[in-house]
Structures are given as C-alpha cells and as structure tokens.
Short mmCIF file of C-alpha atoms and ligand atoms in Angstrom, two decimals:
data_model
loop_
_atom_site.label_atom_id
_atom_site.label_comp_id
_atom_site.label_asym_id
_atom_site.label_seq_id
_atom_site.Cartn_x
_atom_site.Cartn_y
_atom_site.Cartn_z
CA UNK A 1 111.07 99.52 118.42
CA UNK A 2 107.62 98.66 119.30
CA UNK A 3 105.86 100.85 116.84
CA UNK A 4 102.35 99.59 115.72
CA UNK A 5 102.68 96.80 113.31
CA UNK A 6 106.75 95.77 113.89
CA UNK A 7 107.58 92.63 114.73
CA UNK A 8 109.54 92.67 118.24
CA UNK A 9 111.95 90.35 119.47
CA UNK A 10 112.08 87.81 122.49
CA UNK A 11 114.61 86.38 124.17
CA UNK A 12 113.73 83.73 126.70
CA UNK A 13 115.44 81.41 129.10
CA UNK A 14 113.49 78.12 131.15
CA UNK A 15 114.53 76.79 133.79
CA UNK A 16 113.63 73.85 135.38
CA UNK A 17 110.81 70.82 134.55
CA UNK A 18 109.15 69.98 131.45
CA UNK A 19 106.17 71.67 132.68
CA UNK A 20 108.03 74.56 133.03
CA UNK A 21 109.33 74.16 129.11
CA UNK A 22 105.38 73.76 128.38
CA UNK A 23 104.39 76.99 130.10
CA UNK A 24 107.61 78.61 128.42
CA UNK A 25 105.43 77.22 124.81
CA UNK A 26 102.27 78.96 126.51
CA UNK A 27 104.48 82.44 126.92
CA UNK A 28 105.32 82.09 123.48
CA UNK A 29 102.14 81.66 121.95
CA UNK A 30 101.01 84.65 123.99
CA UNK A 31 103.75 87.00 122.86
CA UNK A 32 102.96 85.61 119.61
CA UNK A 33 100.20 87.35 119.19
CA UNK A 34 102.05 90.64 120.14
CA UNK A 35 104.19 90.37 117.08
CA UNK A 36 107.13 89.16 119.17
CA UNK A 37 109.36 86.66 117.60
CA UNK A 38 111.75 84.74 119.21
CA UNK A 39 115.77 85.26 119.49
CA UNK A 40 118.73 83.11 120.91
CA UNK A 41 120.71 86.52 121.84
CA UNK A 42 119.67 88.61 124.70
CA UNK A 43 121.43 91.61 123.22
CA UNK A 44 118.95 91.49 119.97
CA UNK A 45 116.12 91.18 122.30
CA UNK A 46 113.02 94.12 123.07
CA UNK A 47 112.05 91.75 125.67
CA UNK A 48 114.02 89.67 128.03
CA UNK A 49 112.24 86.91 130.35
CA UNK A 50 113.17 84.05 132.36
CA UNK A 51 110.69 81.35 133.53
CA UNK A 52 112.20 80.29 136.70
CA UNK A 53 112.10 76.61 138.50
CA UNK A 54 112.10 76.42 142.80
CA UNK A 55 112.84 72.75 143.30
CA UNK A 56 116.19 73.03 144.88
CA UNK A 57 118.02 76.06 145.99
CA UNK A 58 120.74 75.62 143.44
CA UNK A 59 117.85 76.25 140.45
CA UNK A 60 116.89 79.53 142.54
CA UNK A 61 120.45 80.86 142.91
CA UNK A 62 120.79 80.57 138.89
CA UNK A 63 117.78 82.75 138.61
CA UNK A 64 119.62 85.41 140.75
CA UNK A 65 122.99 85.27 138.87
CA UNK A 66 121.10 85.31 135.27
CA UNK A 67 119.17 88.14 136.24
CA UNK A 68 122.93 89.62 137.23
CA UNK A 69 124.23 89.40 133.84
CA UNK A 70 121.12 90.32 131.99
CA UNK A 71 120.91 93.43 133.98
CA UNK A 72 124.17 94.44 132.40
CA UNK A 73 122.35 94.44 129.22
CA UNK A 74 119.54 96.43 130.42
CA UNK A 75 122.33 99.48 131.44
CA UNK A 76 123.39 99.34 127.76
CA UNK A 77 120.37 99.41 126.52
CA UNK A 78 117.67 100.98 128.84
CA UNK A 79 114.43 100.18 126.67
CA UNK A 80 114.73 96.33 127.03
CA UNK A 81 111.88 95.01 129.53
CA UNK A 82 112.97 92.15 131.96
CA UNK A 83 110.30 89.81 132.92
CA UNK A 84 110.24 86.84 135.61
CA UNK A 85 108.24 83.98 135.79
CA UNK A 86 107.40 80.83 136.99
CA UNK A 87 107.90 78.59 140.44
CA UNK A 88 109.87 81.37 141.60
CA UNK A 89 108.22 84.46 140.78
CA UNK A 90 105.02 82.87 142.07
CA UNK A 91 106.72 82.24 145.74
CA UNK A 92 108.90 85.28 145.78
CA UNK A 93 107.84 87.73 143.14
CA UNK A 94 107.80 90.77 145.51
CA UNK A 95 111.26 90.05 146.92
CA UNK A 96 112.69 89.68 143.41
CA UNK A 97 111.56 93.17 142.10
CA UNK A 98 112.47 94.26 145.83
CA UNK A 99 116.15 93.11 145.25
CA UNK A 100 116.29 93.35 141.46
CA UNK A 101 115.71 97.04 140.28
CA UNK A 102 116.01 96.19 136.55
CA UNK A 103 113.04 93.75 136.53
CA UNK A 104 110.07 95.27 134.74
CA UNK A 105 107.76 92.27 135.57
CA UNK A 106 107.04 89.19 137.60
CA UNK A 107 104.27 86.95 136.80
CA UNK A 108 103.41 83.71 138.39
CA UNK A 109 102.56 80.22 137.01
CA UNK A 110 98.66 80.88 136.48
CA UNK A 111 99.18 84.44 135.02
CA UNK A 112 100.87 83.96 131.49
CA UNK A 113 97.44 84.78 130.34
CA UNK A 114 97.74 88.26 131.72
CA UNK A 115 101.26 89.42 129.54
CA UNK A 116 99.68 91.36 127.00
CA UNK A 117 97.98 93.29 129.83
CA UNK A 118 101.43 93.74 132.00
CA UNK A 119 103.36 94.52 129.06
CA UNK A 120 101.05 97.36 128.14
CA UNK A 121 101.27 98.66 132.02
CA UNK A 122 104.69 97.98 131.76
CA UNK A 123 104.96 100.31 129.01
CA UNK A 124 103.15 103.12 130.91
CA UNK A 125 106.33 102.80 133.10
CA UNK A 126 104.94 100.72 135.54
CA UNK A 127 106.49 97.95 137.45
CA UNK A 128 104.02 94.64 137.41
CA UNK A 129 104.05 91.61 139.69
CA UNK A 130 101.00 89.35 139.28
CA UNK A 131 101.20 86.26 141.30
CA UNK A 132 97.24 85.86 142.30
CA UNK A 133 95.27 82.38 141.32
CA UNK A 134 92.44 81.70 138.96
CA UNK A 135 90.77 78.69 139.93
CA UNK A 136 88.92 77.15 138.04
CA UNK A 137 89.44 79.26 134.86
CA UNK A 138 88.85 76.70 132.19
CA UNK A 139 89.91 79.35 129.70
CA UNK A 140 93.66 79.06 131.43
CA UNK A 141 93.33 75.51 132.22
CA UNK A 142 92.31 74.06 128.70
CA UNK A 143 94.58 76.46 126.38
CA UNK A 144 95.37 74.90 123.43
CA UNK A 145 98.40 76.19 121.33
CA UNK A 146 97.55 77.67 117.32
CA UNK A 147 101.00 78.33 116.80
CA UNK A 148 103.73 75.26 116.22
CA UNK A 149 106.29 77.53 116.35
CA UNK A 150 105.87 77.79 120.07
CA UNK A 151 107.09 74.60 121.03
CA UNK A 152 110.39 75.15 120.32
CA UNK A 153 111.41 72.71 117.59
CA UNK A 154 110.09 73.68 114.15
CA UNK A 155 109.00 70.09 113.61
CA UNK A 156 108.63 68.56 117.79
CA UNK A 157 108.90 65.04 117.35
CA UNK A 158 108.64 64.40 120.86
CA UNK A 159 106.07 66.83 122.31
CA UNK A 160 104.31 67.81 125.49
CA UNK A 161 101.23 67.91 126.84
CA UNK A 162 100.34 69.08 130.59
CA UNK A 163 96.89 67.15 131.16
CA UNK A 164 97.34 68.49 135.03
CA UNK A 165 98.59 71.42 137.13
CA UNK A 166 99.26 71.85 140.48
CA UNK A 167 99.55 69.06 143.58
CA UNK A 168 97.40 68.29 146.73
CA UNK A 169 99.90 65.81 147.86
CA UNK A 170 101.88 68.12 150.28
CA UNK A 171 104.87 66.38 150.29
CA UNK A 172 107.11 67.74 153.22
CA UNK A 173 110.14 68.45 151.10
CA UNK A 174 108.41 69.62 147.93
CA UNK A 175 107.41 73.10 147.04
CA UNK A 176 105.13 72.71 144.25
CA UNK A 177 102.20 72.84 145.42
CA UNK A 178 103.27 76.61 146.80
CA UNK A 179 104.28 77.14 143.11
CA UNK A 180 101.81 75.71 141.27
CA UNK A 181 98.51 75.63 143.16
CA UNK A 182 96.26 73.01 144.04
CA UNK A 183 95.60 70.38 141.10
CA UNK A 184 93.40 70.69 138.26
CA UNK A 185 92.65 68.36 135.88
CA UNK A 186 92.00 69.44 131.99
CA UNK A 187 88.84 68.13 129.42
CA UNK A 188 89.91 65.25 127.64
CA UNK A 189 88.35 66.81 124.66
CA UNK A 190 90.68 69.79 124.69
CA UNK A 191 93.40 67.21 125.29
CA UNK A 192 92.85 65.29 122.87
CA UNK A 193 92.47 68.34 120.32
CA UNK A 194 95.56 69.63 121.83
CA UNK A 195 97.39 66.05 120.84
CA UNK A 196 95.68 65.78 116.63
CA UNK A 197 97.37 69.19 116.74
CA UNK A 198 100.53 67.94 117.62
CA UNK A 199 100.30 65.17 115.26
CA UNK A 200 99.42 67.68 112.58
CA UNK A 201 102.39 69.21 112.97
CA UNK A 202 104.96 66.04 112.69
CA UNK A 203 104.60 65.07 116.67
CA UNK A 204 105.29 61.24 116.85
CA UNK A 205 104.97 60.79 120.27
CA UNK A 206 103.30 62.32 123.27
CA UNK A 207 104.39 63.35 126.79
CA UNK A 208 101.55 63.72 129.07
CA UNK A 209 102.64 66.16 131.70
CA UNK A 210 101.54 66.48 135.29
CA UNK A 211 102.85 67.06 139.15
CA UNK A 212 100.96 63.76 140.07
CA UNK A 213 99.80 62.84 136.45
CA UNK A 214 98.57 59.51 136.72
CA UNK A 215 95.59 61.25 139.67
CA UNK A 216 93.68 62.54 136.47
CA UNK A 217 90.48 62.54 136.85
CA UNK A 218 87.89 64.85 134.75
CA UNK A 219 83.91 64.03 135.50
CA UNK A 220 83.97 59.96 134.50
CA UNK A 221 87.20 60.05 132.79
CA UNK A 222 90.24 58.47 134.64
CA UNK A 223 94.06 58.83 133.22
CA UNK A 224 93.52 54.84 131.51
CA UNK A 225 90.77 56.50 129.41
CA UNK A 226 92.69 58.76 128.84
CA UNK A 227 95.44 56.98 127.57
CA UNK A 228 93.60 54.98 125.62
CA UNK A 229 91.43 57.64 123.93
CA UNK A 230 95.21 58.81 122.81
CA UNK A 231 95.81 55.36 121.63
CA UNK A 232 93.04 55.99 119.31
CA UNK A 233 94.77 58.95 117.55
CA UNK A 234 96.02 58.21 114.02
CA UNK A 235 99.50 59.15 113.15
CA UNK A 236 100.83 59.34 117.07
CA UNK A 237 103.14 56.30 117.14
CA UNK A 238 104.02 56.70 120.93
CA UNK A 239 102.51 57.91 124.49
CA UNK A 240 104.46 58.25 127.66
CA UNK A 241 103.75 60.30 130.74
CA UNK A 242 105.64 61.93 133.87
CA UNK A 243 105.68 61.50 137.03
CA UNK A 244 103.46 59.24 138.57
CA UNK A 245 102.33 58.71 142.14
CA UNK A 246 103.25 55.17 143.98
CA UNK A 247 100.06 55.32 145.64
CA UNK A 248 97.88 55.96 143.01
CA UNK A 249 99.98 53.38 140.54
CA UNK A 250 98.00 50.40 139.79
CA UNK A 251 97.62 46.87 138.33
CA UNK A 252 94.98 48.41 135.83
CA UNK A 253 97.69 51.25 134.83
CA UNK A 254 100.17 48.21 134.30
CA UNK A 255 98.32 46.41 132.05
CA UNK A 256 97.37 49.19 130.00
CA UNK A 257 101.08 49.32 129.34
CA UNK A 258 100.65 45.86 128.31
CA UNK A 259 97.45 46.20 126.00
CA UNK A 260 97.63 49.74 124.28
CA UNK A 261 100.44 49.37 121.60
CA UNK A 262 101.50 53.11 121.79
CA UNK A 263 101.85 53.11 125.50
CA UNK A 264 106.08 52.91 125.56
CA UNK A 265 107.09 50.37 127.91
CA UNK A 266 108.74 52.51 130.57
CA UNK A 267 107.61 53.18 133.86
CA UNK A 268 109.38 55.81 135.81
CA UNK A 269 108.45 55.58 139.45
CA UNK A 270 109.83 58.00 142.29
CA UNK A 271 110.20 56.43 145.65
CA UNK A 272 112.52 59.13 147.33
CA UNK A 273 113.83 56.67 149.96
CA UNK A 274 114.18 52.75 150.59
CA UNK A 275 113.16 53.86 154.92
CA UNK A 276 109.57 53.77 156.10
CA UNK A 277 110.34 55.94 158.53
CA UNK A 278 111.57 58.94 156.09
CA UNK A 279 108.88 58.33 153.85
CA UNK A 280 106.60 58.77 156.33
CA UNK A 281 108.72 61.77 157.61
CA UNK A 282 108.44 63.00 153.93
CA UNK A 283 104.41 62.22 153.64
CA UNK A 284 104.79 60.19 150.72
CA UNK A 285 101.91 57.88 151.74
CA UNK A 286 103.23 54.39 151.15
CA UNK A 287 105.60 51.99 152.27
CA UNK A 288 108.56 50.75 150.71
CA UNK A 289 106.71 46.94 150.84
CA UNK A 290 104.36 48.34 148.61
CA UNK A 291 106.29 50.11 146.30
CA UNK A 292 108.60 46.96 145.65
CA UNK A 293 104.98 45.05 145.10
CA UNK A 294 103.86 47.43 142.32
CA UNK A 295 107.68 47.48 140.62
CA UNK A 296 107.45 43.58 140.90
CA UNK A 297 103.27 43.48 139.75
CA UNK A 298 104.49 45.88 136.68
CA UNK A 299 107.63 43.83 135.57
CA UNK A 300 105.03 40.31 135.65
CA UNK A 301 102.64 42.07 133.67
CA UNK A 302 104.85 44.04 131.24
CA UNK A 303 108.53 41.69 130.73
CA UNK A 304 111.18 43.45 129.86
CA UNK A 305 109.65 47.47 130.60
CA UNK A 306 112.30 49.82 131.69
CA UNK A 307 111.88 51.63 135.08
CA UNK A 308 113.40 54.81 136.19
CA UNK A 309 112.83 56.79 140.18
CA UNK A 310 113.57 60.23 141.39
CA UNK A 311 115.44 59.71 144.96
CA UNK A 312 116.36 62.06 147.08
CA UNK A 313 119.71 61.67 150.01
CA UNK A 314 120.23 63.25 152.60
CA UNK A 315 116.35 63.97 153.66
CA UNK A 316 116.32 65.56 157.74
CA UNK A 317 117.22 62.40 159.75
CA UNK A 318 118.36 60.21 157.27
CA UNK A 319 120.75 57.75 159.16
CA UNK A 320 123.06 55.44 157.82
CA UNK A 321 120.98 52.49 158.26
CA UNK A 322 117.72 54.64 156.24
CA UNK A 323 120.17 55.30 153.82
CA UNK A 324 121.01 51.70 153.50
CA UNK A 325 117.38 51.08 153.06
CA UNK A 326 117.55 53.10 149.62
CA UNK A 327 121.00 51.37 148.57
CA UNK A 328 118.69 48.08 148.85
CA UNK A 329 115.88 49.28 146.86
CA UNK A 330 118.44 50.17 143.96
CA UNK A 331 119.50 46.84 143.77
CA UNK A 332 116.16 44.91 144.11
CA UNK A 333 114.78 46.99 141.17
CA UNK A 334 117.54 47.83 139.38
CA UNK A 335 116.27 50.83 137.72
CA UNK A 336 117.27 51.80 133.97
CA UNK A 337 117.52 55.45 134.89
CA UNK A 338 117.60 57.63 137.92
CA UNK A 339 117.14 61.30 138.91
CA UNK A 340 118.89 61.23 142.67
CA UNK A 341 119.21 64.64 144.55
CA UNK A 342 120.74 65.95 147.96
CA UNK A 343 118.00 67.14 150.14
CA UNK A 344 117.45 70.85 149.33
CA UNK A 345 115.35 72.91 152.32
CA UNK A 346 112.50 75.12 150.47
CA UNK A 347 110.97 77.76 151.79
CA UNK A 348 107.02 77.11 153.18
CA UNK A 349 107.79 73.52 153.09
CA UNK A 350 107.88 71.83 156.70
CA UNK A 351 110.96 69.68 155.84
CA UNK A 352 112.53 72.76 155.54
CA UNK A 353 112.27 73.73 159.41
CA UNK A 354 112.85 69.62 160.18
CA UNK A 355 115.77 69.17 163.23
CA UNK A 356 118.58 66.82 162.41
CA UNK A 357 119.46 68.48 159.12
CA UNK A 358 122.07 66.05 157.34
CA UNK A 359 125.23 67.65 156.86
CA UNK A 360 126.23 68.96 152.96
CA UNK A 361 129.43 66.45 153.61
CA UNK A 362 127.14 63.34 154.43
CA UNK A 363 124.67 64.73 151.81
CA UNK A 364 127.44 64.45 148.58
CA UNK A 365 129.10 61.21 149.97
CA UNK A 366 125.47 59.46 149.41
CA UNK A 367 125.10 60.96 146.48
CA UNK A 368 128.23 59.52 144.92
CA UNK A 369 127.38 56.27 146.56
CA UNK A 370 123.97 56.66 144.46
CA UNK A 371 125.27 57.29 141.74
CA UNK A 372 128.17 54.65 141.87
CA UNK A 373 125.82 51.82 142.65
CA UNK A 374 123.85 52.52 139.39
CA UNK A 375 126.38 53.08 137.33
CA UNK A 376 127.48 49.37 137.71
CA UNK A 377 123.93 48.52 137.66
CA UNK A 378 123.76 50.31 134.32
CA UNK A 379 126.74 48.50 132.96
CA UNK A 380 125.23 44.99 133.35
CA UNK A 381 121.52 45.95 131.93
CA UNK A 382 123.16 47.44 129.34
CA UNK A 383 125.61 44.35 128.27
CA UNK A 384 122.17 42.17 128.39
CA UNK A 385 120.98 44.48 126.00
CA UNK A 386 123.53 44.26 123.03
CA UNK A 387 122.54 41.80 120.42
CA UNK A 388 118.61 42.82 120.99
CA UNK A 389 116.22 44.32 118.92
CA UNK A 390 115.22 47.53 119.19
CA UNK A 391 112.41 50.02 118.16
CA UNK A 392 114.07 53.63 117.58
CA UNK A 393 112.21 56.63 117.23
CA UNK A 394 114.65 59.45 115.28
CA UNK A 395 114.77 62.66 116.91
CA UNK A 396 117.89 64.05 115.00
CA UNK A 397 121.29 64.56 113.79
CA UNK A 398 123.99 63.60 116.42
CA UNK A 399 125.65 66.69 118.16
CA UNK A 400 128.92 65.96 117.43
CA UNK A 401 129.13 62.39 115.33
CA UNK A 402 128.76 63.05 112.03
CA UNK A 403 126.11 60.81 109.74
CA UNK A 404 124.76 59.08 112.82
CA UNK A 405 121.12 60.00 114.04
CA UNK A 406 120.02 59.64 117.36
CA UNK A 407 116.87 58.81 118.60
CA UNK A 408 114.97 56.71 121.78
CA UNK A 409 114.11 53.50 122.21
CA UNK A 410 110.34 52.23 123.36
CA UNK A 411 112.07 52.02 127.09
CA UNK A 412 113.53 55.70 126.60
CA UNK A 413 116.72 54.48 126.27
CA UNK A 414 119.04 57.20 124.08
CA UNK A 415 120.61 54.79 121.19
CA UNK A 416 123.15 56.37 118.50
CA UNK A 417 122.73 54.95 115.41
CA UNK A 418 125.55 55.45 112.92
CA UNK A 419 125.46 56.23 109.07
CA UNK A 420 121.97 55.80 109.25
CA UNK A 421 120.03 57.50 106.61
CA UNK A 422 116.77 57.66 107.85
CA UNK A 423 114.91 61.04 108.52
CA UNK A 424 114.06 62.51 112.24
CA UNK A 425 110.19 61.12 112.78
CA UNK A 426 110.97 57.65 111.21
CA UNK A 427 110.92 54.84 112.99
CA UNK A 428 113.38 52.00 112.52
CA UNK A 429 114.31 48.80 113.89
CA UNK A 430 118.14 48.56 115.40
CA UNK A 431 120.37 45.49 116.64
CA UNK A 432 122.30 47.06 119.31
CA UNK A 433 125.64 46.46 119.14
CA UNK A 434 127.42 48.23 121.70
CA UNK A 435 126.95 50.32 124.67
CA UNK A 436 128.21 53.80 126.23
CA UNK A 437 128.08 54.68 129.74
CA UNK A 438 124.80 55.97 129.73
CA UNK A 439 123.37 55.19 126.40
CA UNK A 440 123.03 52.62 123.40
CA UNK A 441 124.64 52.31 119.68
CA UNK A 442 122.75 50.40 117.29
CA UNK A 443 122.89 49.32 113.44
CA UNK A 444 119.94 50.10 111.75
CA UNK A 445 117.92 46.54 110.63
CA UNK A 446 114.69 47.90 108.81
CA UNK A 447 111.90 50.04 109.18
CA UNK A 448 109.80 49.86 112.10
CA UNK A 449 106.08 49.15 112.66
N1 LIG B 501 115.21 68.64 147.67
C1 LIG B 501 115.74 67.72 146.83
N2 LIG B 501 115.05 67.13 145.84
C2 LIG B 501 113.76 67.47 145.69
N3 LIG B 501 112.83 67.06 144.82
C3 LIG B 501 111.69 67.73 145.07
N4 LIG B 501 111.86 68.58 146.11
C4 LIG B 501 113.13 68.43 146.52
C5 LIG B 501 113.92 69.02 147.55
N5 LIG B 501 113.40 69.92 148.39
C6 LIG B 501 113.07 66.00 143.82
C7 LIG B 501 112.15 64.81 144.08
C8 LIG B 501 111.13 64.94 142.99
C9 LIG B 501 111.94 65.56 141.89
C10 LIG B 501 111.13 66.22 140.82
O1 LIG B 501 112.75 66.50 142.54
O2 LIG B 501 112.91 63.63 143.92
O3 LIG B 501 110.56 63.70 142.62
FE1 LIG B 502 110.71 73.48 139.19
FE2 LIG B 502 108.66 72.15 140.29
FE3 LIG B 502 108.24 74.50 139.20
FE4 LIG B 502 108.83 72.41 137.64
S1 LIG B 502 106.99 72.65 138.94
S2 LIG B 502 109.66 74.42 137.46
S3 LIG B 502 110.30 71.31 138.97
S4 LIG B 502 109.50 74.03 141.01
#
C-alpha cells in the first residue's frame, strides 16, 4: 500500500486538551507531506495513531483499552502501523511498547517533527520510541501549518493557536510539566503569520493556547502586545485565550479586555480550591484573598464579562471545612462555567505520594455537591440573561434540531438559534429568549458588527 507516489491513509484519535488537538493538526501536517490522508475508520487505515492526554488516570486507562481494540485490527490486518503519542507516550513510552506488542511507535510531545524519520525505521521493521527534548529548537517551536486541511474542519471558524508549551509552575498535582517540558514562548512574528493564515482560510476567531498562557513573554513582547498586535489583524472578528495563571493575572490584562474590541469578554480563571492551606499544599502561589480581588478588579473594569475556573475536590487533606472554603468561592463569584475534577494521583507528581489521600466516596460526594451548587447558580444567570442582546458567532448546523444554527456568544456562552438562515462564520445579533440547562436559545435580530 505504500508504494512510491500512493496516497496512504490515517486514522487518528486525540485525546485530551486543546493543545493536544493542536499537536494532533501538527501530526497531520507532517503526515501530510507523506501522502497520508486522513480517515474516520480504523479498518481503512495504513496507519493507526493515538495522541494520548495524562491529566487524570481515567484519560490514561482509555489509552490502554483503545490500544486493546485497535490491536484487534492489527491481527486482521498485520501491515497497519500503530503509533502513540503525546502526554503519555512522553512519561511512559517504554512501558507502553513494553506492555503493548502491537505498537510500532511511541513519540513524545516535542518529537512530531521526527515521524517521517520513525515511520521509515518503522518500515525497516523496527520498533521506535522517541521521547528525548529539543530545547530551544525554534524550527519545532515556531511551526507554522501550510495545510488547512490539518485543522480538522475544512473551513475552522474557531481555531487554535499554541503561543506557549510546556510549564515551570510545578504544581503538586499536575503532570504537565513531566509531559510537556519546561515553557517556551513562540515569536510573535510567526504567531502572528500563523493567525493571517487562519484568517485566510475562513478563521473568525482565535484561541491562543498555552499551559500558563497569559506568562508569554518573547524578548520585549508581553502576552498584552500580543493581544493587541492580534487585534490589529483584519478579518479576525474575535480573540480568546486558555488558561491563565491567578498570579500572573492582572489589572493591565483586565483592561485590555475592556479596550481591544476583539478581545471576547470572558475570563476563565482556575483557582483549584477556596482553602489557603490546600493551595499552598498544591503550590499554586496565591491566596484565595487575592484571587477573589482580581475576579472582583476584572468584573469593575469589564461589567457584565463571563468567568469560568477549573477546580479540583478531593485534593490530599482536603477536610470538610477546606472544602467549604471552595463551596464559598462558587457563590461569591458565581462563575458562568466550570471544569471541576476529583483529585487524580499522577505519577512524578509529589501530590501523588501526599498522606491523607481523600477517599473515592468523599471524592464523588463533593463532586456532586460542585456540580449541584452551579447548576442552580447557572439557572439564575441564565434567567437574567433572557430578553438581552447578544453577539453570536455561527459555528454550524445544530446536531440534531433541524434549521437552527448554533454558534457562541462574546462570553462563550453556546446559544441555539432556530430557523436562522445565516451561514457558519457570520455574525449576528440575537434576543435571547429562553434558556436550557447549560446553554442559550435566541431569535436572530440583525447582523452583527
Ligand atoms: N487531578 C485532578 N485534576 C487535575 N487537573 C490537573 N491535574 C489534575 C489531577 N492530578 C485539572 C486542574 C487543571 C485542569 C486542566 O485539570 O483543574 O486546571
Ligand atoms: Fe492532557 Fe495536560 Fe497533556 Fe493536555 S497537556 S493532553 S491536558 S496531560
């Protein structure tokens, strides 16, 4: 199948963050260039890889079982290579082809560069694993896509950009920066080229990526210039970014969500936990004082923005009363959105080998406590919302409601939008008129800005 001058076919599964989904777009592009073209079946596929996500143990386990069932494949059909990457592969790429016989390769987060190289050893029956660094390779670090079809929309509305990699933060809990390296920021030139690209090929709006984004520094340029360099770009109607630091979140980052109109007005914010004491447990670096400051400093400066937080329950020596601490930061910010999570121990990570584990039972019980506390929280924002205007970016056809588009709101909230004939990449203004549990419906009132 891989004669000279055939095209070959790819089959490819991502796992975890956007930054992962990015890196999946870099694999792409690479494998591009071999001729390979993508497909949605395994069975059809020459090659078979799966960029893999570490965060919590549950996204490892899938890696395991996937690998499983595509294995089955491989028996029928013994000339399909099986390739792992990503957070896993770089932390435990010799224990995956150790326990996984049918894997051909395993390549870590900074080797995508190197698959036309392992697929050619591969072929001289060889079994790869290439997890080593490059620091400091500007050639990996500022790669800029040539191919649109590599971002996995034909036309990406909403696409991504990762502007950093890696994380010196060390938080005790967190694994990245044992997948991903220490971070690296890229040339705002070669970001910005990276972004008219975009544009050029029917991008609307911009997600600048990053482990600790808003830390970006290159030479004299900090992430505001940044941001408003992007500003500057003609035909991007929006700019967001994910996830920011609390500690390195300030009044100057606040206003330029005031003062550059393509900066959406959404902030999302992780604080973890509401207890000083876990956060310090956890490294984070700030106290819950001063994250309340900056949620209340960025709600004075920008009315009305929507805020979102990654928290985490069930952290080594969470007690009742930390937990309570959390509860109480829910309902002084009320956030818009959250991402909450059961402690998950990671391997090299020192909360890992923390005493007082919480157990799975107390874990889930917070977790539904989370997760019932913003769901009425949710409820009431949203009823203050019907009757508003809205500005709603169209990303597409609804799944399953025929005639109605959906699309996102400046404050990233989802909003259906019924027998609306607009096309995806318009903008249009929408009264909302109702609400679902966890998103909008809104009737269309004329074109947007
Ligand atoms: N266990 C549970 N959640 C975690 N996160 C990161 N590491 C862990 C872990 N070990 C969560 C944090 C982070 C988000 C991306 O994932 O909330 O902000
Ligand atoms: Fe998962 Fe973190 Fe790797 Fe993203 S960077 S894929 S969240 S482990």
């Amino acid at each position: 199948m891989d004669t000279q001058g055939q095209t070959k076919k790819v089959y490819l599964q991502t796992f975890g963050c956007q930054m992962n989904e990015y890196d999946s777009g870099k694999i792409l592009e690479q494998l591009h260039a071999l001729s390979y073209h993508r497909t949605e079946d395994p069975r059809q596929a020459d090659l078979i890889l799966i960029n893999t996500c570490a965060i919590r143990e549950k996204s490892e386990h899938k890696v395991y079982s996937l690998l499983g069932s595509l294995g089955r494949i491989k028996l029928e059909n013994p000339g399909v290579k099986i390739g792992v990457g990503g957070c896993v592969a770089q932390q435990k790429g010799e224990e995956i082809l150790k326990r996984v016989k049918l894997v051909d390769l395993v390549f870590g987060t900074d080797n995508i560069f190197e698959l036309p190289d392992m697929l050619a050893r591969s072929d001289n029956g060889e079994r790869v694993l290439r997890t080593e660094w490059h620091p400091g390779n500007k050639k990996i670090d500022n790669f800029i896509p040539v191919f649109p079809g590599t971002r996995g929309q034909e036309t990406p509305i909403t696409a991504s950009i990762a502007i950093t990699k890696g994380c010196n933060n060390f938080c005790s809990f967190c694994v990245v920066p044992y997948t991903r390296g220490r971070e690296v920021s890229r040339e705002p030139d070669n970001i910005i080229e990276e972004a008219s690209r975009l544009v050029g090929w029917g991008a609307k709006e911009i997600m600048l990526l990053g482990q600790n984004v808003n830390s970006y520094r290159a030479g004299q340029t900090r992430f505001v210039d940044l941001l408003q360099r992007l500003n500057g770009l003609e035909g991007l109607e929006r700019i967001r970014y994910t996830s920011p630091h609390p500690k390195d979140f300030n009044e100057q980052l606040a206003q330029a969500h005031r003062d550059l109109p393509k900066l959406c007005e959404h902030l999302h914010l992780p604080f973890q936990s509401g207890s000083d004491r876990i956060l310090k447990a956890m490294r984070r670096n700030h106290r819950i004082a001063e994250y309340l400051e900056k949620m209340e400093m960025v709600r004075e400066t920008v009315p009305g923005i929507a805020l979102s937080t990654d928290i985490i329950v069930g952290f080594p020596g969470e007690s009742d009363e930390d937990f309570h601490g959390t509860l109480q930061v829910m309902d002084a910010v009320r956030f818009d959105h959250i991402y909450a999570f059961k402690f998950s121990p990671r391997s090299d990570t020192p909360a890992a080998d923390f005493p007082d584990q919480v157990p799975e039972r107390i874990k889930a019980d917070r977790l539904a406590r989370i997760h019932e506390l913003h769901e009425r929280t949710l409820k009431e924002i949203h009823r203050g919302l019907v009757g508003s205007r809205q500005e709603v970016l169209l990303e597409g056809a609804h799944p399953r409601e025929s005639g109605a588009l959906i699309g996102r709101t400046r404050g990233h909230k989802s909003t259906t939008i019924p027998g609306c004939s607009r096309k995806p990449g318009e903008i249009v203004n929408v009264e909302i008129v109702a609400t679902r549990k966890f998103s909008l419906v809104g009737r269309e009132v004329g074109r947007g800005s």
